[in-house]
CSV table of C-alpha atoms in Angstrom, one decimal:
chain,number,residue,atom,x,y,z
A,1,UNK,CA,90.1,110.8,106.8
A,2,UNK,CA,93.2,113.0,106.4
A,3,UNK,CA,95.7,110.2,107.1
A,4,UNK,CA,94.9,106.6,106.7
A,5,UNK,CA,96.0,103.9,109.1
A,6,UNK,CA,94.9,100.6,107.8
A,7,UNK,CA,93.8,97.7,110.0
A,8,UNK,CA,94.9,95.3,107.2
A,9,UNK,CA,97.8,95.1,104.8
A,10,UNK,CA,95.6,93.4,102.2
A,11,UNK,CA,93.2,96.4,102.4
A,12,UNK,CA,96.0,98.9,102.2
A,13,UNK,CA,97.5,97.2,99.1
A,14,UNK,CA,94.1,97.2,97.3
A,15,UNK,CA,93.6,100.9,98.2
A,16,UNK,CA,97.1,101.8,97.0
A,17,UNK,CA,96.5,100.0,93.7
A,18,UNK,CA,93.3,101.8,93.0
A,19,UNK,CA,94.8,105.2,94.1
A,20,UNK,CA,97.5,104.7,91.3
A,21,UNK,CA,94.8,105.1,88.7
A,22,UNK,CA,94.5,108.5,87.1
A,23,UNK,CA,91.9,110.8,88.8
A,24,UNK,CA,91.4,108.4,91.7
A,25,UNK,CA,92.5,109.8,95.1
A,26,UNK,CA,93.0,108.0,98.4
A,27,UNK,CA,89.4,108.5,99.5
A,28,UNK,CA,87.8,107.4,96.3
A,29,UNK,CA,90.2,104.4,96.2
A,30,UNK,CA,89.1,103.4,99.7
A,31,UNK,CA,85.4,103.8,98.8
A,32,UNK,CA,85.8,101.5,95.7
A,33,UNK,CA,87.7,98.9,97.7
A,34,UNK,CA,85.2,99.0,100.5
A,35,UNK,CA,82.4,98.5,97.9
A,36,UNK,CA,84.2,95.4,96.4
A,37,UNK,CA,84.8,94.0,99.8
A,38,UNK,CA,81.0,93.7,100.3
A,39,UNK,CA,80.4,92.1,96.9
A,40,UNK,CA,80.2,88.3,96.3
A,41,UNK,CA,83.6,86.7,95.6
A,42,UNK,CA,82.5,85.7,92.1
A,43,UNK,CA,81.7,89.3,91.2
A,44,UNK,CA,85.1,90.5,92.4
A,45,UNK,CA,86.8,87.7,90.5
A,46,UNK,CA,85.0,88.7,87.4
A,47,UNK,CA,86.2,92.3,87.9
A,48,UNK,CA,89.8,91.5,88.5
A,49,UNK,CA,90.0,88.8,85.8
A,50,UNK,CA,88.4,91.0,83.1
A,51,UNK,CA,91.2,93.5,83.6
A,52,UNK,CA,94.0,91.0,83.6
A,53,UNK,CA,92.6,89.2,80.6
A,54,UNK,CA,92.3,92.4,78.6
A,55,UNK,CA,95.9,93.4,79.3
A,56,UNK,CA,97.3,89.9,78.6
A,57,UNK,CA,95.2,88.8,75.7
A,58,UNK,CA,94.6,92.1,73.8
A,59,UNK,CA,95.6,92.1,70.2
A,60,UNK,CA,96.2,94.9,67.7
A,61,UNK,CA,94.8,94.8,64.2
A,62,UNK,CA,97.6,93.9,61.7
A,63,UNK,CA,96.3,96.5,59.3
A,64,UNK,CA,95.2,99.5,61.2
A,65,UNK,CA,96.8,99.0,64.7
A,66,UNK,CA,93.4,99.3,66.4
A,67,UNK,CA,92.5,97.1,69.4
A,68,UNK,CA,91.0,93.8,68.2
A,69,UNK,CA,90.2,90.4,69.5
A,70,UNK,CA,91.1,89.0,66.1
A,71,UNK,CA,94.2,89.4,63.8
A,72,UNK,CA,92.3,91.9,61.6
A,73,UNK,CA,89.7,94.2,63.3
A,74,UNK,CA,86.0,94.3,62.5
A,75,UNK,CA,86.3,97.5,60.6
A,76,UNK,CA,89.2,96.4,58.4
A,77,UNK,CA,87.4,93.1,57.7
A,78,UNK,CA,84.1,94.7,56.9
A,79,UNK,CA,83.9,94.5,53.0
A,80,UNK,CA,81.0,97.0,53.0
A,81,UNK,CA,83.3,99.8,54.2
A,82,UNK,CA,85.0,102.3,51.9
A,83,UNK,CA,88.6,101.0,51.7
A,84,UNK,CA,89.9,103.9,49.7
A,85,UNK,CA,89.7,106.3,52.7
A,86,UNK,CA,91.8,106.1,55.9
A,87,UNK,CA,91.1,108.2,58.9
A,88,UNK,CA,94.4,108.7,60.9
A,89,UNK,CA,93.9,108.9,64.7
A,90,UNK,CA,96.0,109.0,67.8
A,91,UNK,CA,94.4,106.2,69.7
A,92,UNK,CA,91.5,103.7,69.9
A,93,UNK,CA,89.6,106.4,71.8
A,94,UNK,CA,89.0,108.4,68.6
A,95,UNK,CA,88.1,105.2,66.7
A,96,UNK,CA,85.4,104.6,69.3
A,97,UNK,CA,84.2,108.2,69.2
A,98,UNK,CA,84.0,108.4,65.4
A,99,UNK,CA,82.3,105.0,65.2
A,100,UNK,CA,79.7,106.2,67.7
A,101,UNK,CA,78.7,109.0,65.3
A,102,UNK,CA,77.7,106.4,62.6
A,103,UNK,CA,78.8,109.0,60.0
A,104,UNK,CA,82.0,107.4,58.8
A,105,UNK,CA,82.2,104.4,56.5
A,106,UNK,CA,85.9,104.4,55.7
A,107,UNK,CA,88.9,102.7,57.5
A,108,UNK,CA,91.1,103.9,60.3
A,109,UNK,CA,94.8,104.0,61.2
A,110,UNK,CA,95.7,104.2,64.9
A,111,UNK,CA,99.1,105.9,65.3
A,112,UNK,CA,99.4,104.9,69.0
A,113,UNK,CA,100.4,108.5,70.0
A,114,UNK,CA,101.5,111.8,68.5
A,115,UNK,CA,105.0,113.3,68.1
A,116,UNK,CA,105.9,114.9,71.4
A,117,UNK,CA,109.6,115.6,72.0
A,118,UNK,CA,108.9,116.5,75.6
A,119,UNK,CA,107.5,113.0,76.3
A,120,UNK,CA,110.2,111.4,74.2
A,121,UNK,CA,107.8,110.3,71.5
A,122,UNK,CA,109.3,110.5,68.0
A,123,UNK,CA,107.9,109.5,64.6
A,124,UNK,CA,109.5,106.0,65.0
A,125,UNK,CA,107.3,105.4,68.0
A,126,UNK,CA,104.1,105.7,65.9
A,127,UNK,CA,102.8,103.1,63.5
A,128,UNK,CA,103.9,105.0,60.5
A,129,UNK,CA,105.7,102.1,58.8
A,130,UNK,CA,102.4,100.2,58.9
A,131,UNK,CA,100.6,103.2,57.4
A,132,UNK,CA,103.2,103.5,54.6
A,133,UNK,CA,102.8,99.8,53.9
A,134,UNK,CA,99.1,100.4,53.3
A,135,UNK,CA,99.8,103.3,51.0
A,136,UNK,CA,102.4,101.3,49.1
A,137,UNK,CA,99.9,98.5,48.5
A,138,UNK,CA,97.7,101.2,46.7
A,139,UNK,CA,94.0,101.8,46.4
A,140,UNK,CA,94.0,104.6,49.0
A,141,UNK,CA,92.5,107.8,47.7
A,142,UNK,CA,92.3,110.0,50.8
A,143,UNK,CA,93.9,110.3,54.3
A,144,UNK,CA,91.8,112.1,56.9
A,145,UNK,CA,94.1,113.6,59.5
A,146,UNK,CA,91.9,113.5,62.6
A,147,UNK,CA,94.4,114.6,65.3
A,148,UNK,CA,93.8,116.9,68.2
A,149,UNK,CA,94.3,120.7,67.5
A,150,UNK,CA,97.3,120.8,69.8
A,151,UNK,CA,101.0,121.6,68.9
A,152,UNK,CA,101.7,117.9,69.0
A,153,UNK,CA,98.7,116.9,66.9
A,154,UNK,CA,99.5,119.6,64.4
A,155,UNK,CA,103.2,118.6,64.2
A,156,UNK,CA,102.2,115.0,63.7
A,157,UNK,CA,99.7,115.9,60.9
A,158,UNK,CA,102.3,118.0,59.1
A,159,UNK,CA,104.9,115.2,59.5
A,160,UNK,CA,102.5,112.7,58.0
A,161,UNK,CA,101.6,115.0,55.2
A,162,UNK,CA,105.3,115.7,54.2
A,163,UNK,CA,106.2,112.0,54.5
A,164,UNK,CA,103.3,110.7,52.4
A,165,UNK,CA,102.5,113.5,49.9
A,166,UNK,CA,104.6,111.6,47.4
A,167,UNK,CA,101.8,109.0,47.1
A,168,UNK,CA,99.7,111.7,45.3
A,169,UNK,CA,96.7,111.1,47.6
A,170,UNK,CA,94.2,113.7,49.0
A,171,UNK,CA,94.9,114.9,52.5
A,172,UNK,CA,92.0,116.3,54.6
A,173,UNK,CA,91.5,117.2,58.2
A,174,UNK,CA,88.3,117.2,60.3
A,175,UNK,CA,86.3,120.4,60.3
A,176,UNK,CA,86.8,122.9,63.1
A,177,UNK,CA,83.7,125.0,63.9
A,178,UNK,CA,81.1,125.9,66.4
A,179,UNK,CA,79.7,122.7,68.2
A,180,UNK,CA,76.0,122.1,67.5
A,181,UNK,CA,74.0,123.7,70.3
A,182,UNK,CA,76.7,126.2,71.2
A,183,UNK,CA,76.2,129.9,70.9
A,184,UNK,CA,78.3,132.1,68.7
A,185,UNK,CA,78.6,134.7,71.5
A,186,UNK,CA,80.5,132.3,73.8
A,187,UNK,CA,82.7,130.6,71.1
A,188,UNK,CA,86.4,131.3,71.4
A,189,UNK,CA,87.8,133.6,68.7
A,190,UNK,CA,90.1,130.9,67.1
A,191,UNK,CA,87.2,128.5,66.5
A,192,UNK,CA,84.9,131.3,65.4
A,193,UNK,CA,87.5,132.5,62.9
A,194,UNK,CA,87.9,129.0,61.5
A,195,UNK,CA,84.2,128.6,61.2
A,196,UNK,CA,83.9,131.8,59.1
A,197,UNK,CA,87.0,131.0,56.9
A,198,UNK,CA,85.8,127.5,56.2
A,199,UNK,CA,82.1,128.4,55.8
A,200,UNK,CA,79.9,125.9,53.9
A,201,UNK,CA,77.2,126.5,51.3
A,202,UNK,CA,73.6,126.9,52.6
A,203,UNK,CA,70.3,126.4,51.0
A,204,UNK,CA,69.4,124.3,47.9
A,205,UNK,CA,69.4,121.2,50.0
A,206,UNK,CA,72.9,121.7,51.2
A,207,UNK,CA,73.6,121.7,55.0
B,1,UNK,CA,81.2,109.4,73.0
B,2,UNK,CA,77.4,109.3,73.4
B,3,UNK,CA,77.2,105.6,72.5
B,4,UNK,CA,80.1,103.2,72.6
B,5,UNK,CA,80.8,100.6,70.0
B,6,UNK,CA,83.8,98.6,71.1
B,7,UNK,CA,86.3,97.1,68.7
B,8,UNK,CA,87.0,94.3,71.2
B,9,UNK,CA,84.9,92.2,73.5
B,10,UNK,CA,87.8,92.0,76.1
B,11,UNK,CA,87.8,95.8,76.2
B,12,UNK,CA,84.1,96.0,76.5
B,13,UNK,CA,84.1,93.5,79.4
B,14,UNK,CA,86.7,95.5,81.3
B,15,UNK,CA,84.9,98.8,80.8
B,16,UNK,CA,81.6,97.2,81.9
B,17,UNK,CA,83.2,95.9,85.1
B,18,UNK,CA,84.7,99.2,86.0
B,19,UNK,CA,81.4,101.0,85.2
B,20,UNK,CA,79.7,98.8,87.9
B,21,UNK,CA,81.7,100.5,90.6
B,22,UNK,CA,79.8,103.3,92.5
B,23,UNK,CA,80.4,106.7,91.0
B,24,UNK,CA,82.2,105.4,88.0
B,25,UNK,CA,80.4,106.1,84.7
B,26,UNK,CA,81.0,104.7,81.3
B,27,UNK,CA,83.4,107.4,80.3
B,28,UNK,CA,85.5,107.2,83.4
B,29,UNK,CA,85.5,103.4,83.2
B,30,UNK,CA,86.9,103.6,79.6
B,31,UNK,CA,89.5,106.1,80.7
B,32,UNK,CA,90.7,103.9,83.5
B,33,UNK,CA,90.8,100.8,81.3
B,34,UNK,CA,92.6,102.7,78.6
B,35,UNK,CA,95.2,103.7,81.2
B,36,UNK,CA,95.7,100.1,82.4
B,37,UNK,CA,96.0,98.9,78.8
B,38,UNK,CA,99.2,101.0,78.5
B,39,UNK,CA,100.7,99.9,81.7
B,40,UNK,CA,103.2,97.0,82.0
B,41,UNK,CA,101.6,93.5,82.4
B,42,UNK,CA,103.2,93.1,85.8
B,43,UNK,CA,101.6,96.3,87.1
B,44,UNK,CA,98.1,95.3,85.8
B,45,UNK,CA,98.6,91.9,87.4
B,46,UNK,CA,99.5,93.6,90.8
B,47,UNK,CA,96.3,95.7,90.5
B,48,UNK,CA,93.9,92.8,89.7
B,49,UNK,CA,95.5,90.4,92.2
B,50,UNK,CA,95.5,92.8,95.1
B,51,UNK,CA,91.8,93.1,94.8
B,52,UNK,CA,91.1,89.4,94.4
B,53,UNK,CA,93.4,88.6,97.3
B,54,UNK,CA,91.7,91.1,99.6
B,55,UNK,CA,88.3,89.7,98.8
B,56,UNK,CA,89.3,86.1,99.2
B,57,UNK,CA,91.7,86.3,102.1
B,58,UNK,CA,90.2,89.1,104.2
B,59,UNK,CA,89.5,88.1,107.9
B,60,UNK,CA,87.4,89.8,110.5
B,61,UNK,CA,88.7,90.2,114.1
B,62,UNK,CA,87.1,87.6,116.4
B,63,UNK,CA,86.6,90.2,119.1
B,64,UNK,CA,85.6,93.5,117.4
B,65,UNK,CA,84.6,92.4,113.9
B,66,UNK,CA,87.0,94.9,112.2
B,67,UNK,CA,88.9,93.9,109.2
B,68,UNK,CA,92.2,92.2,110.1
B,69,UNK,CA,94.9,90.1,108.6
B,70,UNK,CA,95.0,88.1,111.8
B,71,UNK,CA,92.5,86.4,114.0
B,72,UNK,CA,92.6,89.3,116.5
B,73,UNK,CA,93.1,92.8,115.0
B,74,UNK,CA,96.0,95.1,115.9
B,75,UNK,CA,93.8,97.3,118.1
B,76,UNK,CA,92.3,94.5,120.1
B,77,UNK,CA,95.8,92.9,120.6
B,78,UNK,CA,97.4,96.2,121.6
B,79,UNK,CA,97.8,95.9,125.4
B,80,UNK,CA,98.6,99.6,125.8
B,81,UNK,CA,95.0,100.5,124.8
B,82,UNK,CA,92.2,101.2,127.2
B,83,UNK,CA,90.2,97.9,127.2
B,84,UNK,CA,87.4,99.3,129.4
B,85,UNK,CA,86.0,101.5,126.6
B,86,UNK,CA,84.4,100.3,123.4
B,87,UNK,CA,83.5,102.6,120.5
B,88,UNK,CA,80.6,101.1,118.5
B,89,UNK,CA,80.7,102.0,114.8
B,90,UNK,CA,78.9,101.0,111.7
B,91,UNK,CA,81.9,99.9,109.6
B,92,UNK,CA,85.7,99.8,109.3
B,93,UNK,CA,85.4,103.2,107.6
B,94,UNK,CA,84.7,104.8,110.9
B,95,UNK,CA,87.5,102.8,112.6
B,96,UNK,CA,90.0,104.2,110.1
B,97,UNK,CA,88.7,107.7,110.4
B,98,UNK,CA,88.8,107.7,114.3
B,99,UNK,CA,92.2,106.0,114.3
B,100,UNK,CA,93.5,108.8,112.0
B,101,UNK,CA,92.6,111.4,114.6
B,102,UNK,CA,95.1,109.8,117.1
B,103,UNK,CA,92.7,110.9,119.8
B,104,UNK,CA,91.2,107.6,120.9
B,105,UNK,CA,92.9,104.9,122.9
B,106,UNK,CA,90.0,102.5,123.6
B,107,UNK,CA,88.7,99.6,121.6
B,108,UNK,CA,86.1,99.3,118.8
B,109,UNK,CA,83.2,97.2,117.9
B,110,UNK,CA,82.2,97.1,114.2
B,111,UNK,CA,78.5,96.4,113.7
B,112,UNK,CA,78.7,95.8,110.0
B,113,UNK,CA,75.7,98.0,109.3
B,114,UNK,CA,72.9,99.9,111.0
B,115,UNK,CA,69.2,98.9,111.5
B,116,UNK,CA,67.4,99.8,108.3
B,117,UNK,CA,64.0,98.1,107.7
B,118,UNK,CA,63.9,99.6,104.2
B,119,UNK,CA,67.1,97.8,103.3
B,120,UNK,CA,66.0,94.6,105.1
B,121,UNK,CA,68.6,95.0,107.8
B,122,UNK,CA,67.5,94.0,111.3
B,123,UNK,CA,69.3,93.7,114.6
B,124,UNK,CA,70.2,90.1,113.8
B,125,UNK,CA,72.2,91.2,110.8
B,126,UNK,CA,74.6,93.2,113.1
B,127,UNK,CA,77.4,91.8,115.2
B,128,UNK,CA,75.4,92.4,118.4
B,129,UNK,CA,75.8,88.9,119.8
B,130,UNK,CA,79.5,89.4,119.7
B,131,UNK,CA,79.2,92.7,121.4
B,132,UNK,CA,77.0,91.1,124.1
B,133,UNK,CA,79.6,88.4,124.6
B,134,UNK,CA,82.2,91.1,125.2
B,135,UNK,CA,79.9,92.8,127.8
B,136,UNK,CA,79.1,89.5,129.5
B,137,UNK,CA,82.9,88.8,129.9
B,138,UNK,CA,83.0,92.0,131.9
B,139,UNK,CA,85.5,94.8,132.4
B,140,UNK,CA,83.8,97.2,130.0
B,141,UNK,CA,83.0,100.6,131.6
B,142,UNK,CA,81.7,102.6,128.7
B,143,UNK,CA,80.1,102.2,125.3
B,144,UNK,CA,80.6,105.1,122.9
B,145,UNK,CA,77.9,105.0,120.3
B,146,UNK,CA,79.6,106.6,117.3
B,147,UNK,CA,76.9,106.2,114.7
B,148,UNK,CA,75.8,108.6,112.0
B,149,UNK,CA,73.1,111.1,113.0
B,150,UNK,CA,70.6,109.6,110.6
B,151,UNK,CA,67.2,107.9,111.5
B,152,UNK,CA,68.9,104.5,111.0
B,153,UNK,CA,71.9,105.5,113.1
B,154,UNK,CA,69.7,106.9,115.9
B,155,UNK,CA,67.5,103.8,115.9
B,156,UNK,CA,70.5,101.6,116.1
B,157,UNK,CA,72.0,103.6,119.0
B,158,UNK,CA,68.7,103.5,120.9
B,159,UNK,CA,68.3,99.7,120.2
B,160,UNK,CA,71.8,99.1,121.6
B,161,UNK,CA,71.2,101.3,124.6
B,162,UNK,CA,67.9,99.4,125.5
B,163,UNK,CA,69.5,96.0,124.9
B,164,UNK,CA,72.6,96.6,127.0
B,165,UNK,CA,71.5,99.0,129.7
B,166,UNK,CA,71.2,96.0,132.0
B,167,UNK,CA,74.9,95.8,132.1
B,168,UNK,CA,75.1,99.0,134.1
B,169,UNK,CA,77.7,100.6,131.9
B,170,UNK,CA,78.0,104.2,130.8
B,171,UNK,CA,76.7,105.1,127.4
B,172,UNK,CA,78.0,108.1,125.5
B,173,UNK,CA,77.7,109.4,122.0
B,174,UNK,CA,80.1,111.5,120.0
B,175,UNK,CA,79.7,115.3,120.3
B,176,UNK,CA,77.8,117.2,117.6
B,177,UNK,CA,78.9,120.7,117.1
B,178,UNK,CA,80.4,123.2,114.6
B,179,UNK,CA,83.3,121.7,112.7
B,180,UNK,CA,86.6,123.5,113.4
B,181,UNK,CA,87.1,126.2,110.8
B,182,UNK,CA,83.4,126.5,110.0
B,183,UNK,CA,81.6,129.8,110.5
B,184,UNK,CA,78.7,130.1,112.9
B,185,UNK,CA,76.8,132.1,110.3
B,186,UNK,CA,76.7,129.2,107.8
B,187,UNK,CA,76.1,126.3,110.3
B,188,UNK,CA,72.7,124.6,110.0
B,189,UNK,CA,70.3,125.4,112.8
B,190,UNK,CA,70.2,121.8,114.2
B,191,UNK,CA,73.9,121.6,114.6
B,192,UNK,CA,74.1,125.1,116.0
B,193,UNK,CA,71.3,124.3,118.5
B,194,UNK,CA,73.2,121.2,119.7
B,195,UNK,CA,76.4,123.1,120.0
B,196,UNK,CA,74.8,125.6,122.4
B,197,UNK,CA,72.9,123.0,124.4
B,198,UNK,CA,76.0,120.9,124.8
B,199,UNK,CA,78.4,123.8,125.4
B,200,UNK,CA,81.7,123.0,127.2
B,201,UNK,CA,83.6,125.0,129.8
B,202,UNK,CA,86.1,127.5,128.5
B,203,UNK,CA,89.2,129.0,130.1
B,204,UNK,CA,91.3,127.8,133.0
B,205,UNK,CA,93.1,125.4,130.7
B,206,UNK,CA,90.0,123.7,129.4
B,207,UNK,CA,89.3,123.6,125.7
């Protein structure tokens, strides 16, 4: 199927729409549309409506800017969580990943991006005013800067640090090191270097 | 993201719906949903509505059973095509593939499946009555059986041959051979055998 010649405009439209999604080519798009064509109408409706509803009805938490079905998200409204620590992340993707670890009991702050002059994203495009508002209200002890180790992530982390250091809080960043299960031999030199510089105590019940 | 814990039921629904599609896992589903979440509402509406419209408004050609926006598809209603030859295929996928070659000027007949007892698909589930109706009307000289070289495809081809041989038409099947660009050395023995048995004249303007 090098070139497509569609017997139906409806079919062509649906394939074109799918092919606009990232990582979905023309062939995969056609395969997915062909699959949906053979499913019951109710099932296809459930599919299309779940997407439209999400986009139209989605809300963002008034405190942390994470996606939420309510005004305040389930993390921010959970009184058992440590509300003195905020983990600053780029998007809800990181919130979901960190929540999946079950290792973090503090709150989040979703920036909605990172500073990237090439993409035209400056500090004013991020939810920094909302973060400042949380710091002004007080009670925050620590900001964990959990941004990707890219130039954009590093720039954003540094910008946040400089902007909010006046609050006299602790700034931390997530540990870089050798992933569990990986071999030292195959670890890139930057990561291996970080893992030695930031080595942690061993024995006596630690680590 | 080994386990997902969603901050929103709407988000979870949309991801679940995408993950039902063939070849789309949980991670890819989330990536696609996350992408749509950042697109304009109108674009997401166009996506979801094109799918729903296709499923609800799709028609099948009254003659060849191919997908069509009209009662009779564009191939069947094209008077410049050779209406004495019918290429019998499993689905519209093959119609699109063969049309893309630009090498075929006859008509099609879409069976809507192949005989597969394991999947509970018998001859009565295919559009064979419609095909018989076309043969009864007369004017058909040749049936090209363009089915996949699987046990199901072979069974279906043989079934059609036995059912319709009484019409005294020519039955052909598409040529099996070495794909253009492939090397003889790496061709499987079955295909290579077929390509020698069904060798074609060479030279004098042929092939």
